[in-house]
Amino acid sequence: MNREAIYHGPKNLWAYAYNHDTVRLRVRTQRDDIEEVFIYTGDKYDWEKTALTHPMDKFASDAMFDYWEVAVKPTYRRISYAFQFKSGDETLWMTEDGFSYEEPAPPGGYFDYPYLHPIDSLTPPSWAKEAIFYQIFPERFANGDPGNDPEDVEPWGGKPTESNYFGGDLQGIIDKLDYLAELGINAIYLTPVFHASSNHKYDTKDYKQVDPHFGTNELLAELGEACHQKGIRVMLDAVFNHCGYEFPPFQDVLKHGKKSKYHDWFHVREFPLTVKDGIPTYDTFGFFEHMPKFNTANPEVRKYLLDVAEYWIKEIKLDGWRLDVANEVDHQFWRDFRKVVKEANPDAYIVGEVWNDSIMWLLGDQFDSVMNYPFANQVLDFFAEERMDAQTFANKIGALLVRYPKQANEVIFNLLCSHDTPRALTRCGGDKRKLKLSIVFLLTYMGTPCIFYGDEIGLQGDDDPDCRKCMEWEEKNQDRELFDFYRALIELRKNNRALREGDFRFLQAGEAERTLLYERLDEEKHFLIWMNNTEEEQQLSHPLKTNDWHDALSEEPVPVKDGYMSITLKPFDYRIVCRSL
Ligand code: CA
């Protein structure tokens, strides 16, 4: 056994409270090196009466390692533990003291999880596990009130630029709620809606006023109520990393420099505020001079922004905040933010915009979730652009699964594209079959899926501003076959807990090939998802013990003959089969 590859740290994602009575423990071993892993647990103050042995489950693998996990319910909320590895005739033990071939005497030297404190655990709102989000860029979704259009508004459906307007607004969203209900989504995420200077509104000038081109504060409250009546949750975008150029405190610093009472609200490196060789003398988002970065360590700034966070939760019974450029804001601010938000609404869902590994924010004291761009990249690299074989894809997804505790994986904000990326169908080269494979994966994988507005009717668009084009409302120009496909997959996910919270496991992943079989499984249902991400027809088969499977979408029986299910898939096709347990 390769000891050098074995790793466990008695903290964060390796040893964590899953809920009020369960601790989950993980250990890493070299891939395909070890046949079985067991964990020996007990209470250090009463070992004999509490000692237990649990087999560990190999829940994920990446290119180099296997990852094993087990859920343990300690008798008295405390556990000490040791790992036992078995391969062939060899048995190896590991404690905090190191490796041994003999069973180490408990509990001295064992790993220790001192006490399970629910207050310290990451507890995302349970509704997020059932949510299917729909992301709306309000300027481009629907124009419900021409009366509030910007002066230089262009005809709906024109080419988006960085600065033009098409007149979309909140009334437009209210008018289209029946459409969203028909699609089946049950949560919406709106990019910023507060008063700002741009079409994207990521440069706020007034955090407590809805942008006049979008409507009024009363209309936002009406939108919230109308959504809630249809069982649709609402998440708004909190742009707290930076403000807009016209934000009054920033204007005050521009004018009065160091004498401004707001001079410490920003990260000013040098007064007066100006731009030298393209670089502002104050910190900004990127190097955009019109997006000055807040000094969130300043208690006045904290108070101001936390008040905004609380205000909208109470004002419109907001269900969640998405946090813009969340990784560039200090952790202390987000810790305070979580307290304020959860006190105002314990069920609020907090999603950070972080494009990289986000474990630092997902330990229970900051976010519930993050935008899972790494997921989008792997899924589209595999399905849309065919950049890897299925084994590599499975390894990359495995590597994502082991980044976070289970409860974070259950509500991680999975997307294929957004207002900041090319649209999924465009990355698929317009090939609907590839888009469908990507969507099947998104909607049969764990996490909280999000659909970017218009993807469901075949909208295309390259990187922004092109991806931010107007929604197509002429039914004859919508891809209704694609809409029906989205609707069917959404319904399937909503009707089956196994697809949301069930165990996930790759069963086959072709090497030098792009065929895939994976399962989702809970106490009630077992799903097998077959995929052919190649240009040739493929026949796949898998050994199964029972003959009670059916197609999850058509409900036609799918036979098992001589112990095998055989599935023939056309190029870029999929099949979802299931059985009730
Ligand atoms: Ca309008």
Coordinates of N, CA and C in Angstrom, one line a residue, residues 347-485:
D347 N -34.0 31.0 6.5 CA -34.0 30.2 5.3 C -33.4 30.8 4.1
A348 N -32.7 31.9 4.3 CA -32.1 32.6 3.2 C -30.9 31.8 2.7
Y349 N -30.7 31.8 1.4 CA -29.7 31.0 0.7 C -28.6 32.0 0.2
I350 N -27.4 31.8 0.6 CA -26.3 32.7 0.4 C -25.3 32.1 -0.6
V351 N -25.2 32.7 -1.8 CA -24.4 32.1 -2.9 C -23.3 33.1 -3.3
G352 N -22.1 32.7 -3.1 CA -21.0 33.6 -3.4 C -20.5 33.4 -4.9
E353 N -20.1 34.5 -5.5 CA -19.5 34.4 -6.8 C -18.0 34.1 -6.6
V354 N -17.6 32.9 -6.7 CA -16.2 32.5 -6.5 C -15.9 31.5 -7.7
W355 N -14.9 31.8 -8.5 CA -14.7 30.9 -9.7 C -13.8 29.8 -9.4
N356 N -13.1 29.8 -8.2 CA -12.1 28.7 -7.9 C -12.6 27.9 -6.7
D357 N -11.7 27.1 -6.2 CA -12.0 26.3 -5.0 C -12.4 27.2 -3.9
S358 N -13.6 26.9 -3.3 CA -14.2 27.9 -2.4 C -14.3 27.4 -1.0
I359 N -13.6 26.3 -0.6 CA -13.8 25.7 0.7 C -13.7 26.7 1.8
M360 N -12.8 27.8 1.7 CA -12.7 28.8 2.7 C -14.0 29.5 3.1
W361 N -15.0 29.5 2.2 CA -16.2 30.2 2.4 C -17.4 29.2 2.8
L362 N -17.1 27.9 2.7 CA -18.1 26.9 2.9 C -18.0 26.1 4.1
L363 N -17.5 26.7 5.2 CA -17.3 25.9 6.4 C -18.3 26.2 7.4
G364 N -19.4 26.9 7.1 CA -20.5 27.1 8.0 C -20.7 28.5 8.5
D365 N -19.6 29.4 8.4 CA -19.7 30.7 8.9 C -19.9 31.8 7.9
Q366 N -19.9 31.4 6.6 CA -20.0 32.5 5.5 C -21.1 32.1 4.5
F367 N -20.8 31.4 3.4 CA -21.8 31.2 2.4 C -22.4 29.8 2.6
D368 N -23.6 29.6 1.9 CA -24.2 28.3 1.8 C -23.7 27.6 0.5
S369 N -23.3 28.4 -0.4 CA -23.0 27.8 -1.8 C -22.2 28.8 -2.5
V370 N -21.6 28.4 -3.7 CA -20.9 29.2 -4.6 C -21.4 28.9 -6.0
M371 N -21.2 29.9 -6.9 CA -21.4 29.6 -8.3 C -20.4 28.6 -8.8
N372 N -20.9 27.5 -9.3 CA -19.9 26.4 -9.6 C -19.4 26.5 -11.1
Y373 N -18.6 27.5 -11.4 CA -18.1 27.7 -12.7 C -17.1 26.5 -13.0
P374 N -16.3 26.0 -12.1 CA -15.5 24.8 -12.4 C -16.3 23.7 -13.0
F375 N -17.5 23.5 -12.4 CA -18.4 22.5 -13.0 C -18.8 22.8 -14.4
A376 N -19.2 24.0 -14.7 CA -19.6 24.4 -16.0 C -18.4 24.2 -17.0
N377 N -17.2 24.5 -16.6 CA -16.1 24.3 -17.5 C -15.9 22.8 -17.8
Q378 N -15.9 22.0 -16.8 CA -15.7 20.5 -17.1 C -16.8 20.0 -18.0
V379 N -18.1 20.3 -17.6 CA -19.2 19.8 -18.4 C -19.1 20.2 -19.9
L380 N -18.9 21.5 -20.1 CA -18.8 22.0 -21.5 C -17.6 21.6 -22.2
D381 N -16.4 21.5 -21.5 CA -15.2 21.0 -22.1 C -15.5 19.6 -22.6
F382 N -16.2 18.8 -21.8 CA -16.5 17.4 -22.2 C -17.6 17.3 -23.3
F383 N -18.7 17.8 -23.0 CA -19.9 17.6 -23.9 C -19.9 18.5 -25.1
A384 N -19.5 19.8 -24.9 CA -19.6 20.7 -26.0 C -18.4 20.7 -26.8
E385 N -17.2 20.6 -26.2 CA -16.0 20.8 -27.0 C -15.2 19.5 -27.1
E386 N -15.6 18.4 -26.5 CA -15.0 17.1 -26.7 C -13.5 17.2 -26.4
R387 N -13.1 17.9 -25.4 CA -11.7 18.1 -25.1 C -11.1 16.9 -24.3
M388 N -11.9 16.0 -23.8 CA -11.4 14.9 -23.0 C -12.2 13.6 -23.2
D389 N -11.6 12.5 -22.8 CA -12.4 11.3 -22.8 C -13.2 11.2 -21.6
A390 N -14.1 10.2 -21.5 CA -15.1 10.1 -20.4 C -14.4 9.8 -19.1
Q391 N -13.3 9.0 -19.1 CA -12.6 8.7 -17.9 C -12.0 10.0 -17.3
T392 N -11.4 10.9 -18.1 CA -10.9 12.1 -17.7 C -12.0 13.0 -17.1
F393 N -13.1 13.0 -17.8 CA -14.3 13.8 -17.3 C -14.7 13.3 -15.9
A394 N -14.8 12.0 -15.8 CA -15.2 11.4 -14.5 C -14.2 11.8 -13.4
N395 N -12.9 11.8 -13.7 CA -11.9 12.1 -12.8 C -12.1 13.6 -12.3
K396 N -12.4 14.4 -13.3 CA -12.5 15.9 -13.0 C -13.7 16.1 -12.2
I397 N -14.8 15.5 -12.5 CA -16.0 15.6 -11.6 C -15.8 15.1 -10.2
G398 N -15.0 13.9 -10.2 CA -14.7 13.4 -8.9 C -13.9 14.4 -8.0
A399 N -12.9 15.1 -8.7 CA -12.1 16.0 -8.0 C -12.9 17.2 -7.5
L400 N -14.0 17.5 -8.2 CA -14.9 18.6 -7.7 C -15.7 18.2 -6.5
L401 N -16.2 16.9 -6.6 CA -17.0 16.4 -5.5 C -16.2 16.4 -4.1
V402 N -14.9 16.1 -4.2 CA -14.2 16.0 -3.0 C -13.7 17.4 -2.4
R403 N -14.0 18.5 -3.2 CA -13.6 19.8 -2.7 C -14.4 20.2 -1.5
Y404 N -15.7 19.8 -1.4 CA -16.6 20.4 -0.4 C -17.3 19.3 0.4
P405 N -17.7 19.7 1.6 CA -18.6 18.8 2.4 C -19.9 18.4 1.7
K406 N -20.4 17.3 2.0 CA -21.6 16.8 1.3 C -22.8 17.9 1.3
Q407 N -23.0 18.5 2.4 CA -24.1 19.5 2.4 C -23.9 20.7 1.5
A408 N -22.6 21.0 1.2 CA -22.3 22.0 0.2 C -22.5 21.5 -1.2
N409 N -22.1 20.3 -1.4 CA -22.3 19.7 -2.8 C -23.8 19.6 -3.1
E410 N -24.6 19.4 -2.0 CA -26.1 19.3 -2.3 C -26.7 20.6 -2.7
V411 N -26.1 21.7 -2.4 CA -26.8 23.0 -2.8 C -25.8 23.9 -3.6
I412 N -24.7 23.3 -4.1 CA -23.8 24.1 -4.9 C -24.5 24.6 -6.2
F413 N -24.3 25.8 -6.5 CA -25.0 26.5 -7.6 C -24.4 26.1 -8.9
N414 N -25.0 25.1 -9.5 CA -24.4 24.5 -10.8 C -25.0 25.2 -12.0
L415 N -24.2 25.7 -12.8 CA -24.6 26.4 -14.0 C -23.8 25.9 -15.2
L416 N -24.3 26.2 -16.4 CA -23.5 25.9 -17.6 C -23.0 27.2 -18.2
C417 N -23.8 28.3 -18.0 CA -23.4 29.6 -18.5 C -24.1 30.7 -17.8
S418 N -23.7 31.9 -17.9 CA -24.3 33.1 -17.2 C -24.1 34.3 -18.1
H419 N -24.4 35.5 -17.5 CA -24.2 36.7 -18.1 C -22.7 37.0 -18.3
D420 N -21.8 36.2 -17.7 CA -20.4 36.5 -17.8 C -19.6 35.5 -18.7
T421 N -20.4 34.6 -19.4 CA -19.7 33.6 -20.2 C -20.5 33.4 -21.5
P422 N -19.9 32.8 -22.5 CA -20.6 32.4 -23.7 C -21.8 31.5 -23.4
R423 N -22.9 31.6 -24.2 CA -24.0 30.7 -23.9 C -23.7 29.2 -24.2
A424 N -24.3 28.3 -23.5 CA -24.0 26.9 -23.6 C -24.2 26.4 -25.0
L425 N -25.3 26.8 -25.7 CA -25.5 26.3 -27.0 C -24.5 26.8 -28.0
T426 N -24.0 28.0 -27.8 CA -22.9 28.5 -28.6 C -21.6 27.8 -28.4
R427 N -21.3 27.4 -27.1 CA -20.1 26.6 -26.9 C -20.3 25.2 -27.5
C428 N -21.6 24.8 -27.7 CA -21.8 23.5 -28.3 C -21.8 23.6 -29.9
G429 N -21.4 24.8 -30.4 CA -21.3 25.0 -31.8 C -22.7 24.9 -32.4
G430 N -23.7 25.2 -31.6 CA -25.1 25.2 -32.1 C -25.7 23.8 -32.2
D431 N -24.9 22.8 -31.8 CA -25.4 21.4 -31.8 C -26.3 21.1 -30.6
K432 N -27.6 21.0 -30.9 CA -28.6 20.8 -29.8 C -28.4 19.5 -29.1
R433 N -27.9 18.5 -29.8 CA -27.7 17.2 -29.1 C -26.7 17.3 -28.0
K434 N -25.6 18.1 -28.2 CA -24.6 18.3 -27.2 C -25.1 19.1 -26.1
L435 N -25.9 20.1 -26.4 CA -26.6 20.9 -25.3 C -27.4 20.0 -24.4
K436 N -28.2 19.1 -25.1 CA -29.1 18.2 -24.3 C -28.3 17.3 -23.4
L437 N -27.2 16.8 -23.9 CA -26.4 15.9 -23.0 C -25.9 16.8 -21.8
S438 N -25.5 18.0 -22.0 CA -25.0 18.9 -20.9 C -26.1 19.1 -20.0
I439 N -27.3 19.3 -20.5 CA -28.5 19.6 -19.6 C -28.9 18.4 -18.8
V440 N -28.9 17.2 -19.5 CA -29.2 16.0 -18.8 C -28.2 15.8 -17.6
F441 N -26.9 16.1 -17.9 CA -26.0 16.0 -16.8 C -26.3 17.0 -15.7
L442 N -26.5 18.2 -16.0 CA -26.8 19.3 -15.0 C -28.0 18.9 -14.2
L443 N -29.1 18.4 -14.8 CA -30.3 18.1 -14.1 C -30.4 16.7 -13.5
T444 N -29.4 15.9 -13.7 CA -29.4 14.6 -13.0 C -28.2 14.5 -12.0
Y445 N -27.6 15.7 -11.8 CA -26.4 15.7 -10.9 C -26.8 16.4 -9.6
M446 N -26.0 16.2 -8.6 CA -26.3 16.8 -7.3 C -26.0 18.3 -7.4
G447 N -26.6 19.1 -6.4 CA -26.4 20.5 -6.5 C -27.7 21.2 -6.8
T448 N -27.6 22.5 -6.9 CA -28.8 23.4 -7.2 C -28.6 23.9 -8.6
P449 N -29.3 23.3 -9.6 CA -29.0 23.8 -11.0 C -29.6 25.1 -11.3
C450 N -29.0 25.8 -12.2 CA -29.5 27.1 -12.7 C -29.4 27.2 -14.2
I451 N -30.5 27.7 -14.8 CA -30.6 27.8 -16.2 C -30.6 29.3 -16.6
F452 N -29.8 29.6 -17.5 CA -29.7 31.0 -17.9 C -30.8 31.3 -18.9
Y453 N -31.5 32.5 -18.6 CA -32.7 32.8 -19.4 C -32.5 32.6 -20.9
G454 N -33.4 32.0 -21.6 CA -33.3 31.9 -23.0 C -32.6 30.6 -23.5
D455 N -31.8 30.0 -22.7 CA -31.1 28.8 -23.1 C -32.2 27.7 -23.5
E456 N -33.3 27.8 -22.8 CA -34.4 26.7 -23.0 C -35.1 26.9 -24.3
I457 N -34.9 28.0 -25.0 CA -35.6 28.1 -26.3 C -34.6 28.3 -27.4
G458 N -33.3 28.0 -27.1 CA -32.3 28.0 -28.1 C -31.5 29.3 -28.3
L459 N -31.6 30.2 -27.4 CA -30.8 31.5 -27.5 C -29.3 31.1 -27.6
Q460 N -28.7 31.8 -28.5 CA -27.2 31.7 -28.6 C -26.6 33.0 -28.3
G461 N -25.3 33.0 -28.0 CA -24.5 34.3 -27.8 C -23.1 34.0 -27.3
D462 N -22.2 34.8 -27.8 CA -20.8 34.6 -27.3 C -20.6 35.4 -26.0
D463 N -19.3 35.5 -25.6 CA -19.0 36.2 -24.4 C -19.8 37.5 -24.3
D464 N -19.9 38.1 -23.1 CA -20.6 39.3 -22.9 C -19.9 40.4 -23.8
P465 N -20.7 41.3 -24.4 CA -22.2 41.5 -24.1 C -23.1 40.6 -25.0
D466 N -22.5 39.8 -25.9 CA -23.4 39.0 -26.8 C -24.3 38.1 -26.1
C467 N -23.9 37.5 -25.0 CA -24.7 36.5 -24.3 C -25.9 37.2 -23.6
R468 N -25.8 38.5 -23.5 CA -26.9 39.2 -22.8 C -27.9 39.7 -23.7
K469 N -28.2 38.9 -24.7 CA -29.2 39.5 -25.7 C -30.6 39.3 -25.3
C470 N -31.5 40.0 -26.0 CA -32.9 40.0 -25.6 C -33.5 38.6 -25.7
M471 N -34.4 38.3 -24.7 CA -35.1 37.0 -24.8 C -36.0 37.0 -26.0
E472 N -36.2 35.9 -26.6 CA -37.0 35.7 -27.8 C -38.5 35.4 -27.3
W473 N -39.4 36.2 -27.6 CA -40.8 35.9 -27.1 C -41.7 35.5 -28.3
E474 N -41.3 35.7 -29.5 CA -42.1 35.2 -30.7 C -42.1 33.7 -30.7
E475 N -43.2 33.1 -30.4 CA -43.2 31.7 -30.2 C -42.6 30.9 -31.5
K476 N -42.9 31.5 -32.7 CA -42.4 30.8 -33.9 C -40.9 30.9 -34.0
N477 N -40.3 31.8 -33.3 CA -38.8 31.9 -33.3 C -38.2 31.1 -32.1
Q478 N -39.0 30.6 -31.2 CA -38.5 29.8 -30.1 C -38.3 28.4 -30.5
D479 N -37.3 27.7 -30.0 CA -37.2 26.3 -30.2 C -38.1 25.6 -29.2
R480 N -39.3 25.3 -29.6 CA -40.3 24.7 -28.6 C -39.9 23.2 -28.3
E481 N -39.3 22.6 -29.2 CA -38.9 21.2 -28.9 C -37.8 21.2 -27.8
L482 N -36.9 22.2 -27.8 CA -35.9 22.3 -26.8 C -36.6 22.7 -25.5
F483 N -37.6 23.6 -25.5 CA -38.3 24.0 -24.4 C -39.0 22.8 -23.7
D484 N -39.6 21.9 -24.5 CA -40.3 20.7 -24.0 C -39.3 19.8 -23.4
F485 N -38.1 19.7 -23.9 CA -37.1 18.8 -23.4 C -36.7 19.4 -22.0

